[in-house]
Coordinates of C-alpha atoms in Angstrom, one line a residue:
M11 CA -14.4 -19.5 -26.5
S12 CA -15.5 -15.7 -26.3
T13 CA -17.0 -16.3 -22.9
R14 CA -13.7 -18.0 -21.6
W15 CA -11.7 -15.1 -23.0
S16 CA -14.0 -12.6 -21.4
V17 CA -13.5 -14.1 -18.1
R18 CA -9.7 -14.4 -18.5
N19 CA -9.7 -10.7 -19.4
F20 CA -11.7 -9.7 -16.4
L21 CA -9.5 -11.7 -14.2
W22 CA -6.1 -11.0 -15.5
G23 CA -6.4 -8.2 -18.0
E24 CA -6.4 -8.1 -21.8
A25 CA -4.3 -10.9 -23.2
P26 CA -0.9 -9.9 -24.8
S27 CA -0.7 -9.5 -28.4
T28 CA 2.5 -11.8 -28.9
K29 CA 3.9 -14.8 -27.5
Q30 CA 7.0 -12.8 -26.5
E31 CA 5.1 -10.4 -24.5
R32 CA 3.0 -13.1 -23.0
S33 CA 6.5 -14.8 -21.7
L34 CA 7.6 -11.4 -20.6
L35 CA 4.5 -11.0 -18.4
L36 CA 4.8 -14.2 -16.9
K37 CA 8.4 -13.6 -15.9
L38 CA 7.7 -10.2 -14.5
D39 CA 4.7 -11.4 -12.5
F40 CA 6.6 -14.3 -11.1
F41 CA 9.9 -12.2 -10.2
I42 CA 8.3 -9.0 -9.2
L43 CA 5.1 -10.2 -7.6
S44 CA 6.9 -13.2 -5.7
Y45 CA 9.7 -10.9 -4.0
T46 CA 7.5 -7.6 -3.4
C47 CA 4.6 -9.8 -1.9
L48 CA 7.0 -11.7 0.2
V49 CA 8.7 -8.4 1.3
Y50 CA 5.3 -6.9 2.0
F51 CA 4.0 -10.0 3.9
T52 CA 7.0 -9.9 6.4
N53 CA 6.7 -6.2 6.4
Y54 CA 3.2 -6.4 7.7
L55 CA 4.1 -9.5 9.8
D56 CA 6.8 -7.6 11.7
R57 CA 4.5 -4.4 11.9
S58 CA 1.2 -6.1 13.1
N59 CA 2.9 -8.3 15.7
I60 CA 3.0 -5.4 18.1
N61 CA -0.7 -5.5 18.3
N62 CA -0.9 -9.1 18.9
A63 CA 1.8 -9.0 21.4
Y64 CA 0.4 -6.3 23.3
V65 CA -2.9 -8.4 24.2
S66 CA -0.8 -11.5 24.7
G67 CA 1.4 -10.5 27.6
M68 CA 3.7 -7.7 26.5
K69 CA 1.4 -5.1 28.2
E70 CA 2.0 -6.8 31.5
D71 CA 5.7 -7.8 30.8
L72 CA 6.7 -4.2 30.2
S73 CA 4.3 -2.5 32.7
M74 CA 2.6 -0.7 30.0
E75 CA -0.2 1.6 31.0
G76 CA -2.4 4.5 29.7
T77 CA -1.6 5.5 26.3
D78 CA 1.9 3.7 26.2
F79 CA 0.6 1.3 23.4
N80 CA -0.7 4.3 21.3
K81 CA 2.8 6.2 21.8
V82 CA 4.5 2.9 20.4
L83 CA 2.4 3.1 17.3
T84 CA 3.0 6.8 17.0
I85 CA 6.7 6.6 17.2
F86 CA 6.7 3.8 14.6
T87 CA 4.7 6.2 12.5
C88 CA 7.1 9.2 13.0
G89 CA 9.9 6.9 11.7
Y90 CA 8.0 5.8 8.8
I91 CA 7.3 9.4 8.1
V92 CA 11.1 10.6 8.0
G93 CA 12.0 7.6 5.7
M94 CA 9.3 7.8 3.3
I95 CA 10.4 10.4 0.6
P96 CA 14.2 9.7 1.0
N97 CA 13.5 5.8 0.6
N98 CA 11.7 6.4 -2.7
L99 CA 14.3 9.0 -4.0
M100 CA 17.0 6.4 -3.2
L101 CA 15.4 4.2 -5.9
Q102 CA 16.4 6.8 -8.3
I103 CA 20.1 6.6 -7.2
L104 CA 20.6 2.9 -6.1
P105 CA 19.1 -0.2 -7.8
P106 CA 16.0 -1.3 -6.2
R107 CA 17.3 -4.8 -5.9
I108 CA 20.1 -3.4 -3.6
W109 CA 18.1 -0.8 -1.5
L110 CA 14.9 -2.7 -0.8
P111 CA 16.7 -5.8 0.6
L112 CA 19.0 -3.7 2.5
C113 CA 16.1 -2.1 4.3
Q114 CA 14.5 -5.4 5.0
I115 CA 17.6 -6.7 6.6
V116 CA 17.6 -3.7 8.9
W117 CA 14.1 -4.3 10.2
G118 CA 14.6 -7.9 10.4
V119 CA 17.5 -7.3 12.7
L120 CA 15.4 -4.8 14.6
T121 CA 12.5 -7.5 14.9
F122 CA 15.0 -9.9 16.6
C123 CA 16.0 -6.9 19.1
T124 CA 12.5 -6.4 20.0
S125 CA 12.2 -10.1 21.5
A126 CA 14.9 -8.7 24.1
V127 CA 13.4 -5.4 25.3
T128 CA 13.0 -5.0 29.1
N129 CA 11.0 -1.7 29.1
V130 CA 8.7 0.4 26.9
Q131 CA 11.6 3.0 26.3
Q132 CA 13.6 0.5 24.5
L133 CA 10.6 -0.5 22.6
Y134 CA 10.1 3.2 21.5
A135 CA 13.7 3.5 20.1
I136 CA 13.4 0.1 18.1
R137 CA 10.2 1.0 16.7
F138 CA 11.3 4.3 15.5
F139 CA 14.1 2.9 13.3
Q140 CA 12.1 0.0 12.2
G141 CA 9.4 2.4 10.8
M142 CA 12.3 4.3 8.9
A143 CA 13.4 1.0 7.5
E144 CA 9.9 -0.5 6.6
S145 CA 8.7 2.7 5.0
S146 CA 10.8 1.6 1.8
T147 CA 8.5 -1.2 1.0
F148 CA 5.1 0.1 0.2
V149 CA 5.6 3.1 -1.9
G150 CA 8.7 1.7 -3.5
T151 CA 6.8 -1.3 -4.6
H152 CA 3.8 0.7 -6.1
Y153 CA 6.5 2.9 -7.8
I154 CA 8.2 -0.4 -9.3
L155 CA 4.8 -1.8 -10.4
G156 CA 3.7 1.5 -12.1
S157 CA 7.3 1.3 -13.9
W158 CA 6.3 -2.1 -15.4
Y159 CA 2.7 -2.3 -16.2
K160 CA 0.1 -0.7 -18.2
P161 CA -2.8 0.8 -16.4
G162 CA -5.2 -1.9 -17.4
E163 CA -2.6 -4.4 -15.7
L164 CA -1.7 -2.2 -12.7
G165 CA -4.7 -2.5 -10.5
K166 CA -4.9 -6.1 -9.8
R167 CA -1.1 -6.3 -9.5
S168 CA -1.4 -3.6 -6.9
G169 CA -4.3 -5.6 -5.1
I170 CA -2.2 -8.8 -5.1
F171 CA 0.6 -7.1 -3.4
T172 CA -1.5 -5.1 -1.0
S173 CA -3.3 -8.3 0.0
S174 CA 0.2 -10.0 0.8
G175 CA 0.6 -7.4 3.6
L176 CA -2.9 -7.9 4.8
A177 CA -2.0 -11.8 4.7
G178 CA 0.9 -10.9 7.0
T179 CA -1.6 -9.3 9.4
L180 CA -3.9 -12.4 9.3
F181 CA -1.0 -14.7 9.7
S182 CA 0.5 -12.8 12.7
G183 CA -2.7 -13.1 14.7
V184 CA -2.8 -16.9 13.8
L185 CA 0.9 -17.2 14.5
Q186 CA 0.6 -15.5 17.8
G187 CA -2.1 -17.7 19.0
A188 CA 0.0 -20.7 18.0
V189 CA 3.2 -19.3 19.6
Y190 CA 1.4 -18.5 22.8
S191 CA -0.1 -21.9 23.1
N192 CA 3.4 -23.8 22.2
L193 CA 6.1 -21.7 23.1
N194 CA 4.9 -19.5 26.1
G195 CA 7.5 -20.0 28.8
V196 CA 9.8 -22.1 26.7
S197 CA 13.6 -21.3 27.5
G198 CA 12.1 -18.7 30.1
R199 CA 10.6 -16.6 27.2
S200 CA 7.1 -15.2 27.2
G201 CA 5.0 -16.3 24.1
W202 CA 5.1 -12.7 22.6
R203 CA 8.9 -12.8 22.8
W204 CA 8.9 -15.9 20.6
L205 CA 6.9 -14.1 18.1
F206 CA 9.3 -11.4 17.2
I207 CA 12.1 -14.1 17.0
I208 CA 10.0 -16.2 14.5
D209 CA 9.1 -13.2 12.5
G210 CA 12.9 -12.3 12.2
V211 CA 13.7 -15.9 11.1
I212 CA 11.0 -15.4 8.4
T213 CA 12.2 -12.0 7.2
L214 CA 15.9 -12.3 6.6
P215 CA 16.1 -15.0 4.0
I216 CA 13.6 -13.1 1.6
A217 CA 16.1 -10.1 1.5
F218 CA 18.7 -12.5 -0.1
Y219 CA 16.2 -13.7 -2.6
G220 CA 15.6 -9.9 -3.7
F221 CA 19.5 -9.3 -4.1
W222 CA 19.6 -12.4 -6.4
L223 CA 16.6 -12.0 -8.5
F224 CA 14.6 -8.6 -8.4
P225 CA 14.6 -6.9 -11.8
D226 CA 14.8 -3.1 -10.8
V227 CA 13.1 -0.9 -13.5
P228 CA 12.9 -1.4 -17.4
A229 CA 15.5 1.2 -18.1
T230 CA 18.1 -0.4 -15.9
T231 CA 17.3 -3.9 -15.5
K232 CA 20.2 -6.4 -15.8
V233 CA 18.7 -9.7 -14.5
S234 CA 19.8 -12.8 -16.4
Y235 CA 16.3 -14.3 -17.1
L236 CA 15.4 -11.3 -19.2
S237 CA 16.9 -11.2 -22.7
E238 CA 17.9 -8.2 -24.5
E239 CA 14.6 -8.6 -26.6
D240 CA 12.7 -8.9 -23.5
R241 CA 14.4 -5.5 -22.1
Q242 CA 13.4 -3.7 -25.3
L243 CA 9.9 -5.1 -25.4
A244 CA 9.4 -4.0 -21.8
I245 CA 10.2 -0.5 -22.8
T246 CA 8.4 -0.2 -26.0
R247 CA 5.2 -1.9 -24.8
L248 CA 4.8 0.9 -22.2
Q249 CA 5.1 3.7 -24.8
G250 CA 2.2 6.0 -24.8
Y251 CA 1.5 4.6 -21.1
V252 CA 4.4 5.1 -19.0
E253 CA 7.5 7.3 -19.0
V254 CA 10.2 4.7 -18.9
K255 CA 13.2 7.3 -19.3
H256 CA 15.3 7.3 -16.1
S257 CA 16.6 10.9 -15.7
P258 CA 19.3 12.2 -13.2
L259 CA 17.5 13.9 -10.2
S260 CA 17.3 17.9 -10.4
W261 CA 15.9 20.7 -8.8
K262 CA 13.2 21.0 -11.8
L263 CA 11.6 18.0 -10.3
A264 CA 10.2 20.3 -7.3
K265 CA 8.9 22.7 -9.7
R266 CA 7.0 20.4 -11.7
V267 CA 5.4 18.6 -8.7
L268 CA 4.6 21.8 -6.8
T269 CA 3.1 23.5 -9.9
R270 CA 0.8 20.6 -10.8
W271 CA -2.5 19.6 -9.0
R272 CA -1.4 16.0 -8.9
W273 CA 0.7 16.0 -5.7
Y274 CA -1.8 18.1 -3.8
A275 CA -5.0 16.1 -4.7
C276 CA -3.4 12.6 -4.6
S277 CA -1.8 13.3 -1.1
L278 CA -5.1 14.6 0.3
L279 CA -6.9 11.7 -1.0
F280 CA -4.8 9.2 0.7
A281 CA -4.1 11.2 3.8
I282 CA -7.9 11.2 4.6
S283 CA -9.1 7.8 3.0
G284 CA -6.3 5.9 4.8
E285 CA -7.6 6.7 8.1
T286 CA -10.4 4.3 7.4
E287 CA -7.9 1.4 8.1
S288 CA -8.0 2.5 11.8
F289 CA -10.2 -0.3 12.4
G290 CA -7.5 -2.6 11.6
S291 CA -4.2 -0.7 12.3
N292 CA -5.4 -0.1 15.8
N293 CA -6.7 -3.8 16.2
L294 CA -9.9 -2.3 17.7
M295 CA -11.6 -5.6 17.5
G296 CA -8.8 -7.2 19.4
Q297 CA -9.1 -4.5 22.1
W298 CA -12.8 -4.7 22.3
L299 CA -12.6 -8.4 22.9
K300 CA -10.1 -8.0 25.6
A301 CA -12.0 -5.0 27.4
I302 CA -15.3 -6.8 27.4
G303 CA -13.9 -10.1 28.7
G304 CA -14.9 -13.7 28.3
Y305 CA -12.6 -14.4 25.6
S306 CA -9.2 -16.5 25.9
V307 CA -5.9 -15.0 24.7
E308 CA -6.0 -17.3 21.7
Q309 CA -9.5 -16.1 20.8
T310 CA -8.6 -12.5 21.2
D311 CA -5.8 -13.3 18.6
Y312 CA -7.7 -15.3 16.2
Y313 CA -11.1 -13.5 15.9
P314 CA -9.8 -10.2 14.4
A315 CA -8.3 -12.3 11.7
G316 CA -11.9 -12.1 10.1
V317 CA -11.4 -8.3 9.6
T318 CA -8.4 -8.8 7.4
A319 CA -9.7 -11.9 5.7
F320 CA -12.6 -9.6 4.6
G321 CA -10.2 -7.1 3.7
I322 CA -8.2 -9.4 1.3
C323 CA -11.3 -10.4 -0.7
S324 CA -12.5 -6.9 -1.0
T325 CA -9.0 -5.7 -2.2
L326 CA -8.8 -8.5 -4.8
I327 CA -12.4 -8.2 -6.1
C328 CA -12.1 -4.5 -6.3
A329 CA -8.9 -4.4 -7.7
T330 CA -9.8 -6.5 -10.5
W331 CA -13.0 -4.8 -11.3
T332 CA -11.2 -1.4 -11.5
D333 CA -8.6 -2.9 -14.2
Y334 CA -11.4 -4.4 -16.1
T335 CA -13.6 -1.1 -16.1
Q336 CA -10.7 1.4 -15.9
V337 CA -12.8 3.2 -13.3
R338 CA -11.3 3.6 -9.8
W339 CA -13.5 5.9 -7.9
P340 CA -16.5 3.5 -7.2
V341 CA -14.1 1.4 -4.9
L342 CA -13.5 4.3 -2.5
V343 CA -17.3 5.0 -2.4
Y344 CA -18.0 1.2 -1.5
M345 CA -15.2 1.5 1.1
S346 CA -16.6 4.6 2.7
G347 CA -20.2 3.3 2.7
S348 CA -19.2 0.0 4.4
C349 CA -17.2 1.9 7.2
I350 CA -19.9 4.4 7.7
F351 CA -22.6 1.4 8.3
A352 CA -19.9 -0.5 10.4
S353 CA -19.4 2.7 12.7
I354 CA -23.1 3.2 13.1
C355 CA -23.4 -0.5 14.3
I356 CA -20.7 -0.1 17.0
L357 CA -21.9 3.2 18.1
I358 CA -25.2 1.8 18.9
W359 CA -23.8 0.0 22.0
G360 CA -26.9 -1.8 23.1
S361 CA -26.8 -3.8 19.7
P362 CA -26.3 -7.5 19.8
T363 CA -22.8 -8.9 20.1
G364 CA -23.4 -10.5 16.8
L365 CA -24.0 -7.4 15.1
K366 CA -20.9 -6.0 16.4
F367 CA -18.8 -9.0 15.2
F368 CA -20.5 -8.6 11.7
A369 CA -19.6 -4.5 11.7
Y370 CA -15.9 -5.1 12.7
Y371 CA -15.7 -7.7 9.8
L372 CA -17.5 -5.5 7.3
A373 CA -15.0 -2.7 8.2
G374 CA -12.2 -4.8 6.7
A375 CA -13.7 -3.3 3.4
S376 CA -11.4 -0.3 4.5
Y377 CA -8.4 -2.0 3.1
S378 CA -9.8 -2.1 -0.3
G379 CA -9.1 1.5 -1.4
Q380 CA -5.4 1.2 -0.7
A381 CA -4.6 -0.6 -3.9
T382 CA -7.0 1.2 -6.2
T383 CA -5.8 4.6 -4.7
F384 CA -2.2 3.9 -5.5
A385 CA -3.1 2.4 -8.9
W386 CA -5.0 5.5 -9.6
A387 CA -2.0 7.7 -8.6
N388 CA 0.2 5.7 -10.9
Q389 CA -2.3 6.0 -13.6
I390 CA -2.4 9.9 -13.1
C391 CA 1.3 10.5 -13.0
A392 CA 2.3 7.8 -15.6
D393 CA 3.8 10.5 -17.9
D394 CA 6.6 11.7 -15.4
D395 CA 8.6 9.0 -13.9
Q396 CA 10.1 11.2 -10.9
E397 CA 7.0 13.0 -10.3
R398 CA 5.3 9.6 -9.7
A399 CA 8.0 8.6 -7.3
I400 CA 7.3 11.8 -5.3
V401 CA 3.6 11.7 -5.4
L402 CA 3.5 8.1 -4.4
A403 CA 5.8 8.5 -1.4
S404 CA 4.0 11.8 -0.5
M405 CA 0.5 10.1 -0.4
N406 CA 1.7 7.6 2.1
M407 CA 3.7 10.3 4.1
W408 CA 0.8 12.6 4.7
N409 CA -1.4 9.7 5.7
N410 CA 1.2 8.6 8.2
V411 CA 1.5 12.4 9.3
V412 CA -2.1 12.1 10.4
N413 CA -1.8 8.5 11.7
A414 CA 1.0 9.8 14.1
W415 CA -1.7 11.7 16.2
W416 CA -4.9 10.3 15.0
S417 CA -4.9 7.1 16.9
I418 CA -3.8 8.8 20.1
V419 CA -6.6 11.5 19.7
F420 CA -9.6 9.1 18.5
Y421 CA -8.5 5.6 19.4
P422 CA -6.7 5.5 22.8
A423 CA -6.5 2.3 24.4
T424 CA -8.4 3.8 27.3
D425 CA -11.6 4.2 25.1
A426 CA -12.0 0.4 24.7
P427 CA -14.4 -1.2 24.3
K428 CA -16.7 1.6 22.9
F429 CA -14.4 3.8 21.0
R430 CA -17.3 6.4 20.7
K431 CA -15.3 9.4 19.5
G432 CA -13.3 7.0 17.2
M433 CA -16.6 5.8 15.5
I434 CA -17.8 9.4 15.1
A435 CA -14.4 10.4 13.5
M436 CA -14.8 7.4 11.1
I437 CA -18.0 8.6 10.1
V438 CA -16.8 12.1 9.2
I439 CA -13.6 10.7 7.6
C440 CA -15.7 8.6 5.2
A441 CA -17.8 11.2 4.1
A442 CA -14.7 13.5 3.5
T443 CA -13.1 10.5 1.3
I444 CA -16.2 10.6 -0.8
A445 CA -15.9 14.2 -1.4
V446 CA -12.1 14.3 -2.2
T447 CA -12.7 11.3 -4.6
G448 CA -15.1 13.2 -6.3
L449 CA -12.4 16.2 -6.4
V450 CA -9.6 13.9 -7.9
W451 CA -12.1 12.4 -10.5
Y452 CA -12.9 15.9 -11.5
L453 CA -9.2 17.2 -11.7
E454 CA -8.1 14.1 -13.7
N455 CA -11.0 14.4 -16.3
R456 CA -10.3 18.0 -16.7
E457 CA -6.7 17.6 -17.4
H458 CA -7.6 14.8 -20.0
R459 CA -9.9 17.3 -21.6
L460 CA -7.6 20.1 -21.9
E461 CA -4.9 17.8 -23.5
H462 CA -7.4 16.7 -25.9
Q463 CA -8.3 20.1 -26.7
L464 CA -4.7 21.1 -27.0
E465 CA -4.1 18.1 -29.4
N466 CA -7.0 18.9 -31.6
R467 CA -5.8 22.6 -31.8
T468 CA -2.3 21.5 -32.8
T469 CA -3.6 19.2 -35.3
S470 CA -6.0 21.8 -36.8
E471 CA -3.3 24.4 -36.9
N472 CA -0.8 22.0 -38.7
E473 CA -3.5 21.0 -41.3
Q474 CA -4.1 24.7 -41.8
E475 CA -0.3 25.3 -42.3
E476 CA -0.3 22.4 -44.8
K477 CA -3.1 23.8 -46.9
E478 CA -1.4 27.3 -46.9
T479 CA 1.7 25.5 -48.0
V480 CA 0.0 23.9 -50.8
V481 CA -1.8 27.1 -51.9
R482 CA 1.5 29.1 -51.9
L483 CA 3.2 26.2 -54.2
T484 CA 0.3 26.2 -56.6

């Protein structure tokens, strides 16, 4: 019996103390994770289809050359940066069940529009506004997860959510291969155009599901499937872990954020560590396969899926482990070490093709740090709801500020298949990730140590006052 519960606690966290809390968690897991995972799945599906389309005929149809592809990625990133903090602040003003689905409708419509572009300039414009709309999903969901779950419950939920986006990337490659095989040329449309049409068809219905059933946050939820007792329990179970109070925005928020270490350190951590995902976000393996030749369009779409598959496995295993141990930093060390090894294997150009396949697949470990880093930030900022929203948005914003120029400088399409300077940059960024991880760990522990010292001092002073009062009375 004890072994069974130990396994259960490792996989899904400590068992709820009451039947009502168990029922509440089941409802939250189903409705929050079902919607956010579906949204992020379509988010990454819509986002990653550009990579698969590029190697499946879009480059030739739109006469793209040189760094045009990198510019498309960068312009999307610029839109993503512009929308990041405003989207998360909107969750303090409008209910998330309204704002998040609205943004999803916008990017779904823009996905349809992408299927009709006739030149790269039109693609630039669409990708900018699509980036603005899609920036609502990632940090918005991490904010929502941090609003409903305790620290010991958060990592694996973040991992499941993050993995749903990776599944979108995985499915996009498989979908593009199937579309190219079966729809290329149908009704006079290229296979890559059909990909955007199908992606749009998948995206829009999920938005209406969100309008109907997404629960917002504990302080404001009004969904019918949560009783009044459920709503009160959702708030009381988080006491001592997460600030549930939903306060109006004010300029005091800026002072709180800018005078603490959290915004600076957490933003720096993901601005750097997020660049390890360059293996997948720039589809380096797909570009490598296309550049060296000898592989069909379908193989070029399918084979890179192994990078994402390994990323999903790493994410889920690491997120589960961090919740069980309540230690986050080792995941970032594992991620960095894996990417350093993969980069060295690719840098040695005379190494066997099989080793390069292994290196690219191992680089999927770069995705494992994403869920853990945001769960860690949620945990660090749990005592301030508004600061948490800003920190989470800023982490992703600064990472995308770097992304805006990183791929152009270090991973231009013209560097395929070797990507020599990109692999050197990867090694440097992984070393920097380990260093900043140590810094965040130190600052978090110092804050906890100072808090405990203050609590002990306050307790001691109160006890001393009580003794003095007793002495005076006697």
